[in-house]
XYZ file of N, CA, C and O in Angstrom:
472
model
N -0.781 21.705 -25.582
C -1.988 22.493 -25.689
C -3.050 21.948 -24.744
O -2.952 20.812 -24.289
N -4.047 22.754 -24.433
C -5.137 22.362 -23.537
C -4.625 21.851 -22.194
O -4.980 20.764 -21.739
N -3.768 22.634 -21.572
C -3.175 22.250 -20.296
C -4.270 22.069 -19.251
O -5.192 22.870 -19.152
N -4.166 21.009 -18.474
C -5.114 20.692 -17.408
C -4.395 20.739 -16.066
O -3.162 20.695 -16.012
N -5.160 20.798 -14.980
C -4.555 20.805 -13.638
C -3.645 19.600 -13.438
O -2.601 19.697 -12.790
N -4.018 18.462 -13.980
C -3.223 17.242 -13.808
C -1.860 17.338 -14.483
O -0.959 16.539 -14.189
N -1.674 18.325 -15.377
C -0.386 18.490 -16.062
C 0.642 19.222 -15.217
O 1.824 19.261 -15.570
N 0.224 19.806 -14.117
C 1.158 20.528 -13.247
C 2.198 19.553 -12.707
O 1.896 18.398 -12.408
N 3.428 20.019 -12.594
C 4.469 19.157 -12.040
C 5.844 19.600 -12.491
O 6.032 20.671 -13.056
N 6.804 18.731 -12.255
C 8.191 18.986 -12.588
C 8.571 18.155 -13.802
O 8.299 16.949 -13.852
N 9.212 18.793 -14.763
C 9.585 18.130 -16.011
C 11.081 18.250 -16.251
O 11.714 19.216 -15.845
N 11.656 17.251 -16.944
C 13.043 17.242 -17.412
C 13.073 16.668 -18.821
O 12.209 15.892 -19.190
N 14.097 17.027 -19.533
C 14.326 16.452 -20.847
C 15.602 15.626 -20.778
O 16.605 16.065 -20.222
N 15.543 14.428 -21.344
C 16.733 13.575 -21.442
C 17.053 13.458 -22.928
O 16.232 12.977 -23.710
N 18.220 13.941 -23.304
C 18.671 13.858 -24.694
C 19.867 12.913 -24.745
O 20.769 12.985 -23.909
N 19.834 12.033 -25.717
C 20.945 11.083 -25.809
C 21.269 10.774 -27.263
O 20.440 10.937 -28.155
N 22.483 10.367 -27.440
C 22.944 9.818 -28.710
C 23.936 8.711 -28.374
O 24.168 8.445 -27.186
N 24.525 8.055 -29.341
C 25.444 6.948 -29.012
C 26.649 7.367 -28.168
O 27.316 6.524 -27.571
N 26.923 8.673 -28.070
C 28.134 9.117 -27.379
C 27.895 9.776 -26.026
O 28.819 9.942 -25.245
N 26.653 10.169 -25.759
C 26.451 10.937 -24.534
C 24.961 10.959 -24.160
O 24.096 10.763 -24.993
N 24.723 11.214 -22.877
C 23.377 11.431 -22.359
C 23.410 12.742 -21.570
O 24.294 12.939 -20.737
N 22.460 13.619 -21.844
C 22.378 14.894 -21.139
C 20.976 15.010 -20.552
O 19.978 14.744 -21.228
N 20.929 15.401 -19.270
C 19.653 15.597 -18.585
C 19.531 17.082 -18.256
O 20.434 17.672 -17.663
N 18.427 17.659 -18.635
C 18.209 19.087 -18.409
C 17.951 19.382 -16.935
O 17.681 18.481 -16.136
N 17.989 20.653 -16.606
C 17.535 21.097 -15.295
C 16.029 20.883 -15.211
O 15.350 20.759 -16.238
N 15.509 20.883 -13.987
C 14.069 20.736 -13.804
C 13.347 22.018 -14.212
O 13.843 23.114 -13.987
N 12.185 21.828 -14.796
C 11.286 22.948 -15.109
C 9.955 22.643 -14.430
O 9.429 21.541 -14.553
N 9.450 23.617 -13.697
C 8.197 23.424 -12.961
C 7.064 24.095 -13.738
O 7.154 25.269 -14.093
N 6.015 23.319 -13.978
C 4.820 23.846 -14.627
C 3.731 23.995 -13.574
O 3.306 23.018 -12.955
N 3.297 25.230 -13.340
C 2.192 25.512 -12.421
C 0.992 25.918 -13.262
O 1.097 26.793 -14.119
N -0.115 25.265 -13.032
C -1.335 25.555 -13.789
C -2.265 26.377 -12.904
O -2.685 25.915 -11.845
N -2.555 27.585 -13.332
C -3.439 28.453 -12.546
C -4.893 28.055 -12.777
O -5.288 27.729 -13.905
N -5.664 28.087 -11.695
C -7.079 27.731 -11.784
C -7.851 28.437 -10.681
O -7.360 28.584 -9.558
N -9.071 28.858 -11.004
C -9.917 29.480 -9.988
C -10.318 28.411 -8.963
O -10.287 27.210 -9.259
N -10.699 28.820 -7.769
C -11.066 27.846 -6.741
C -12.318 27.053 -7.126
O -13.254 27.592 -7.717
N -12.280 25.785 -6.779
C -13.427 24.895 -6.948
C -13.599 24.138 -5.640
O -12.629 23.600 -5.098
N -14.822 24.102 -5.125
C -15.094 23.376 -3.882
C -15.370 21.918 -4.222
O -16.284 21.605 -4.977
N -14.540 21.029 -3.666
C -14.695 19.589 -3.887
C -15.544 18.943 -2.799
O -16.207 17.934 -3.035
N -15.474 19.481 -1.593
C -16.202 18.930 -0.446
C -16.784 20.090 0.342
O -16.040 20.932 0.832
N -18.102 20.145 0.428
C -18.805 21.238 1.092
C -18.814 21.035 2.613
O -18.817 19.896 3.090
N -18.844 22.127 3.377
C -19.037 21.996 4.823
C -20.432 21.450 5.107
O -21.365 21.702 4.342
N -20.552 20.693 6.179
C -21.850 20.103 6.518
C -22.279 20.554 7.904
O -21.461 20.739 8.799
N -23.584 20.712 8.056
C -24.162 21.083 9.334
C -24.506 19.858 10.154
O -24.309 18.719 9.728
N -25.049 20.111 11.342
C -25.369 19.014 12.236
C -26.213 19.547 13.389
O -26.381 20.754 13.546
N -26.704 18.626 14.195
C -27.346 18.952 15.468
C -26.459 18.333 16.543
O -26.203 17.125 16.511
N -25.974 19.179 17.454
C -25.054 18.696 18.481
C -25.485 19.210 19.853
O -26.116 20.258 19.956
N -25.104 18.485 20.915
C -25.370 19.004 22.255
C -24.369 20.113 22.611
O -23.240 20.117 22.118
N -24.791 21.024 23.437
C -23.913 22.104 23.891
C -22.646 21.516 24.506
O -22.673 20.486 25.167
N -21.527 22.196 24.252
C -20.255 21.793 24.847
C -19.437 20.823 24.020
O -18.276 20.580 24.331
N -19.993 20.247 22.961
C -19.260 19.310 22.118
C -18.672 20.059 20.922
O -19.414 20.630 20.125
N -17.341 20.048 20.829
C -16.668 20.752 19.739
C -17.209 20.284 18.390
O -17.566 19.114 18.219
N -17.242 21.214 17.441
C -17.698 20.880 16.091
C -16.797 21.569 15.077
O -16.411 22.730 15.259
N -16.454 20.852 14.009
C -15.584 21.401 12.972
C -16.275 21.367 11.619
O -16.744 20.316 11.186
N -16.321 22.519 10.984
C -16.734 22.628 9.589
C -15.463 22.542 8.745
O -14.451 23.154 9.079
N -15.525 21.813 7.650
C -14.364 21.671 6.777
C -14.797 21.826 5.330
O -15.859 21.350 4.937
N -13.957 22.471 4.548
C -14.169 22.583 3.106
C -12.887 22.081 2.428
O -11.786 22.305 2.923
N -13.050 21.369 1.327
C -11.907 20.907 0.537
C -12.002 21.581 -0.823
O -13.046 21.521 -1.480
N -10.904 22.238 -1.226
C -10.914 23.002 -2.473
C -9.670 22.710 -3.309
O -8.662 22.229 -2.794
N -9.782 23.030 -4.590
C -8.617 23.091 -5.466
C -8.514 24.529 -5.942
O -9.456 25.306 -5.826
N -7.391 24.861 -6.517
C -7.185 26.192 -7.064
C -5.746 26.607 -6.928
O -5.071 26.234 -5.959
N -5.247 27.327 -7.902
C -3.884 27.840 -7.861
C -3.890 29.211 -8.515
O -4.430 29.336 -9.615
N -3.328 30.221 -7.868
C -2.614 30.172 -6.596
C -3.516 29.741 -5.438
O -4.736 29.776 -5.541
N -2.848 29.328 -4.372
C -3.575 28.816 -3.210
C -4.636 29.809 -2.764
O -4.370 31.000 -2.620
N -5.854 29.324 -2.562
C -6.933 30.228 -2.173
C -6.875 30.627 -0.699
O -6.236 29.962 0.114
N -7.588 31.709 -0.403
C -7.783 32.146 0.973
C -9.219 31.817 1.371
O -10.078 31.589 0.514
N -9.473 31.809 2.675
C -10.771 31.406 3.207
C -11.306 32.480 4.144
O -10.547 33.072 4.911
N -12.619 32.694 4.080
C -13.278 33.642 4.981
C -14.604 33.006 5.405
O -15.535 32.895 4.611
N -14.668 32.564 6.670
C -15.875 31.918 7.187
C -16.866 32.958 7.665
O -16.483 34.007 8.198
N -18.147 32.637 7.494
C -19.221 33.511 7.938
C -20.254 32.716 8.731
O -20.463 31.528 8.473
N -20.889 33.412 9.674
C -22.042 32.868 10.399
C -23.194 33.820 10.140
O -23.066 35.032 10.388
N -24.280 33.284 9.633
C -25.461 34.096 9.315
C -25.102 35.306 8.444
O -25.632 36.397 8.622
N -24.163 35.099 7.507
C -23.774 36.151 6.573
C -22.789 37.168 7.102
O -22.412 38.101 6.391
N -22.322 37.004 8.338
C -21.375 37.946 8.950
C -20.023 37.260 9.088
O -19.930 36.149 9.614
N -18.972 37.926 8.612
C -17.629 37.362 8.669
C -17.192 37.128 10.109
O -17.380 37.986 10.981
N -16.596 35.956 10.347
C -16.085 35.591 11.675
C -14.622 36.016 11.738
O -13.792 35.490 10.988
N -14.277 36.985 12.589
C -12.885 37.455 12.662
C -11.916 36.308 12.952
O -12.160 35.472 13.816
N -10.829 36.261 12.191
C -9.783 35.270 12.407
C -10.067 33.890 11.842
O -9.223 33.010 11.909
N -11.245 33.680 11.270
C -11.607 32.364 10.716
C -11.191 32.329 9.253
O -11.977 32.629 8.358
N -9.913 31.981 9.016
C -9.337 32.085 7.677
C -8.673 30.804 7.190
O -7.838 30.842 6.294
N -9.041 29.674 7.758
C -8.473 28.407 7.314
C -9.506 27.579 6.573
O -10.670 27.952 6.457
N -9.077 26.421 6.102
C -10.002 25.541 5.385
C -10.957 24.824 6.339
O -11.906 24.190 5.900
N -10.696 24.945 7.631
C -11.590 24.386 8.654
C -11.935 25.468 9.665
O -11.152 26.386 9.900
N -13.097 25.321 10.266
C -13.535 26.206 11.341
C -14.002 25.326 12.487
O -14.951 24.564 12.336
N -13.292 25.405 13.622
C -13.655 24.605 14.788
C -14.317 25.494 15.829
O -13.775 26.530 16.215
N -15.498 25.072 16.250
C -16.196 25.738 17.340
C -15.912 24.943 18.604
O -16.284 23.772 18.706
N -15.225 25.577 19.540
C -14.839 24.924 20.780
C -15.867 25.229 21.860
O -16.205 26.396 22.081
N -16.381 24.171 22.494
C -17.366 24.312 23.564
C -18.562 25.184 23.138
O -18.940 26.120 23.839
N -19.160 24.890 21.988
C -20.256 25.747 21.525
C -21.484 25.649 22.416
O -21.793 24.596 22.959
N -22.170 26.761 22.536
C -23.411 26.864 23.285
C -24.548 27.144 22.288
O -24.280 27.388 21.110
N -25.785 27.121 22.732
C -26.898 27.349 21.795
C -26.759 28.627 20.957
O -27.233 28.667 19.823
N -26.074 29.627 21.469
C -25.886 30.869 20.693
C -25.016 30.651 19.453
O -24.995 31.494 18.551
N -24.311 29.522 19.390
C -23.495 29.197 18.206
C -24.345 28.644 17.068
O -23.857 28.469 15.953
N -25.606 28.361 17.350
C -26.501 27.860 16.305
C -26.616 28.898 15.196
O -26.656 30.101 15.452
N -26.663 28.422 13.962
C -26.812 29.333 12.838
C -26.398 28.679 11.541
O -26.135 27.482 11.475
N -26.330 29.500 10.519
C -25.945 29.044 9.188
C -24.522 29.514 8.905
O -24.227 30.712 8.986
N -23.662 28.563 8.577
C -22.254 28.839 8.326
C -21.940 28.592 6.850
O -22.544 27.734 6.205
N -20.993 29.368 6.339
C -20.496 29.172 4.979
C -19.094 29.739 4.904
O -18.643 30.451 5.803
N -18.402 29.402 3.823
C -17.050 29.907 3.634
C -16.934 30.479 2.227
O -17.479 29.930 1.270
N -16.235 31.601 2.132
C -15.952 32.231 0.850
C -14.488 31.939 0.523
O -13.600 32.227 1.322
N -14.268 31.341 -0.628
C -12.937 30.907 -1.053
C -12.511 31.764 -2.245
O -13.252 31.882 -3.225
N -11.309 32.353 -2.159
C -10.865 33.314 -3.166
C -9.406 33.102 -3.538
O -8.579 32.798 -2.680
N -9.107 33.257 -4.825
C -7.726 33.460 -5.268
C -7.764 34.518 -6.365
O -8.822 35.100 -6.639
N -6.635 34.791 -6.997
C -6.564 35.886 -7.973
C -7.409 35.631 -9.223
O -7.642 36.551 -10.001
N -7.897 34.405 -9.408
C -8.684 34.081 -10.597
C -10.184 34.034 -10.348
O -10.964 33.946 -11.293
N -10.590 34.038 -9.064
C -12.018 34.000 -8.818
C -12.386 33.735 -7.378
O -11.527 33.526 -6.517
N -13.684 33.738 -7.138
C -14.256 33.530 -5.810
C -15.405 32.549 -5.925
O -16.172 32.600 -6.884
N -15.526 31.669 -4.934
C -16.649 30.750 -4.867
C -17.115 30.685 -3.416
O -16.302 30.754 -2.491
N -18.418 30.593 -3.226
C -19.002 30.514 -1.892
C -19.585 29.124 -1.695
O -20.275 28.603 -2.575
N -19.316 28.549 -0.538
C -19.824 27.211 -0.239
C -21.327 27.227 -0.049
O -21.949 28.274 0.112
N -21.895 26.031 -0.035
C -23.288 25.875 0.368
C -23.411 26.255 1.839
O -22.443 26.173 2.601
N -24.598 26.653 2.257
C -24.850 26.923 3.666
C -24.869 25.605 4.446
O -25.371 24.601 3.953
N -24.309 25.643 5.639
C -24.313 24.489 6.538
C -24.937 24.949 7.853
O -24.393 25.833 8.525
N -26.058 24.366 8.222
C -26.774 24.799 9.419
C -26.355 23.956 10.618
O -26.350 22.732 10.559
N -26.006 24.660 11.688
C -25.639 24.001 12.947
C -26.688 24.370 14.006
O -27.019 25.548 14.176
N -27.196 23.346 14.685
C -28.112 23.559 15.796
C -27.462 22.997 17.037
O -27.152 21.797 17.095
N -27.200 23.862 18.015
C -26.603 23.445 19.286
C -27.724 23.401 20.314
O -28.350 24.422 20.614
N -27.972 22.207 20.850
C -29.074 22.025 21.803
C -28.558 22.127 23.227
O -27.395 21.908 23.496
N -29.456 22.422 24.125
C -29.106 22.555 25.555
C -28.977 21.216 26.214
O -29.561 20.256 25.927
């Protein structure tokens, strides 16, 4: 009762008596949970041309999906737990966040502000 995320895993039963030992097949217990953000993306001030990566660390099962946004607008193709800006210019400055979703719920990260200087 009161199954927790830490209870997820593979289980077997070993039954024995003085005459025999029997080991069951494996049974996998998957614990479903809505996404939870463990590590928020962080902003920074960087010079133009220096790559920058936003990262979010989450838990949740089934595995969540990711949708990154800049200034509230979804960034096409930005669907991983990290978002790398390659050779960013001042126009990359803005507020970034990620929306994390699975079948049990959705959570939005804190805003992370990036300022790219000339």
